[in-house]
Amino acid sequence: MTEQTRIELIKGNIIEAKRFGNPSITENGYIAVEDGVIAGVFAELPERYQNLPVSDYTGRLILQGFCDMHLHAPQFPMLGMGMDLPLLDWLKTYTFKTEARFADADYARRVYRRLTEELVKNGTTRVCIYSSTHADATLVLMEELERAGVSGFVGKVNMDRASGECQETTEESERETLRWLEESARFTRVKPILTPRFTPSCTNEILDWLGKLSQERGLHVQSHLSENRAEIELVKKLHPDCQQYWETYEKYGLWKEKTIMAHCVHSDEREQDAMIRHNVLCVHCPDSNINICSGFTPVRKMAERGVWLALGSDIAGGAQLPMLQVLTGALRMSKARAIATEGAEPFLTVGEAYYLATSAGAKYFGDAEGFAPGNRLHAVVIDDGEFPESTRTLTTKERFERAVYLAGAQDIVAVYGDGERIR
Ligand code: GUN
Ligand code: FE
């Protein structure tokens, strides 16, 4: 006999980012979930689901789970500190020292348990996350993510040049990467992704080795690109044969389908076109770009030109872990550009930014947009009952927009990750 299908029905105001634009709203509708997989979104409950128990969130808002497509787990201890220096000085002065502490796997366990709990509380159910150079601490991070119910990609960082307290030898970097990959095979919700930190931290030898490894094993790659002007100048000096920064990754086989590049603040149209051609994902990290004075990313223009864009907290360059804060940060950044260009560059709408924080990242994991049938359920239930009383009855779209700006962990009453309730 086959086991019975586990059916879950979830009722509430369902808000889906089916496109880069206005969200689709189903008021007091149902999401039917079979064995963790969405079977459909329904305004009325279909006959076949009658008389089954319902998780009833009538009147509340059901949003898609958030995808944080770029953050640094070992920077969690420095959250909210040391944002008085630009990127290269910030790395040398604060960041490498902090990350070096993760040689201690017990310390890593404590920090990563707290971090993963905070992710879930804030509705982040999928991540593409950097660890430190340490294979053991990276395995601890993978364990803690799985334990909390968060899925995604995790990278042991490679850095064998100009990396202060974090510096590895090339041999050590390769050996530890192979050991980490071997031990990563036991995880189901989290998968490894190759993570050369960024061109200035890597010798040509390690870039070449990682490029070949990625091709041989079909592994994805994440790194940083064109975040800061001094960084771009440094890359030019290190690779005079490359016309642009992205070509330092291309030269070693790291620039390919589904490569993730964080920031791209200063990428011009030529660099953006290279992203479009290769289906590279650009992760916009607005809070970080402001905190360490990297610049104003032309996020809406990039989206219009067809660059695949998603959002990242970039902890701890970014000081906001909740993706709702990152989402509103993206709105503010795009408005700063609209102001500076006197409207020549239109700003993002709330619906567009919601798409970037959810469906755009979910596509990286193979999902279709919105709560599409076939996707595993990733959802966040928000109770807006504690917000200020309004002068009139709000539409569901107005309530959604207000929740995007005002909701915090205290207003998130349920979280579903990878088909299961995780909070
Ligand atoms: N570039 C290389 N490493 C880092 C990092 O840790 N944070 C940010 N924001 N940029 C980087
Ligand atoms: Fe980063």
PDB file of C-alpha atoms and ligand atoms in Angstrom, residues 70-72 75 87 90-91 130 197 223-224 227 262-263 285 288 313-317, ligand 2:
ATOM      1  CA  HIS A  70      23.492  37.266  -0.386  1.00  0.00           C
ATOM      2  CA  LEU A  71      24.699  37.362   3.212  1.00  0.00           C
ATOM      3  CA  HIS A  72      27.758  36.511   5.269  1.00  0.00           C
ATOM      4  CA  GLN A  75      29.656  38.646  10.004  1.00  0.00           C
ATOM      5  CA  LEU A  87      34.835  48.322   1.452  1.00  0.00           C
ATOM      6  CA  TRP A  90      36.282  47.739   6.189  1.00  0.00           C
ATOM      7  CA  LEU A  91      37.372  44.231   5.182  1.00  0.00           C
ATOM      8  CA  TYR A 130      28.717  32.756   2.675  1.00  0.00           C
ATOM      9  CA  ARG A 197      35.325  35.658  -2.059  1.00  0.00           C
ATOM     10  CA  SER A 223      31.064  36.048  -5.611  1.00  0.00           C
ATOM     11  CA  HIS A 224      31.134  39.866  -5.563  1.00  0.00           C
ATOM     12  CA  GLU A 227      30.716  47.044  -5.582  1.00  0.00           C
ATOM     13  CA  ALA A 262      26.493  40.455  -5.358  1.00  0.00           C
ATOM     14  CA  HIS A 263      26.171  44.237  -5.710  1.00  0.00           C
ATOM     15  CA  CYS A 285      22.012  44.806  -1.418  1.00  0.00           C
ATOM     16  CA  SER A 288      25.020  47.557   2.504  1.00  0.00           C
ATOM     17  CA  SER A 313      20.773  41.614   3.195  1.00  0.00           C
ATOM     18  CA  ASP A 314      24.576  41.382   2.816  1.00  0.00           C
ATOM     19  CA  ILE A 315      24.928  41.026   6.568  1.00  0.00           C
ATOM     20  CA  ALA A 316      27.006  42.719   7.993  1.00  0.00           C
ATOM     21  CA  GLY A 317      27.717  45.374   5.357  1.00  0.00           C
TER      22      GLY A 317
HETATM   23 FE    FE B   2      28.891  40.531   0.482  1.00  0.00          FE
END
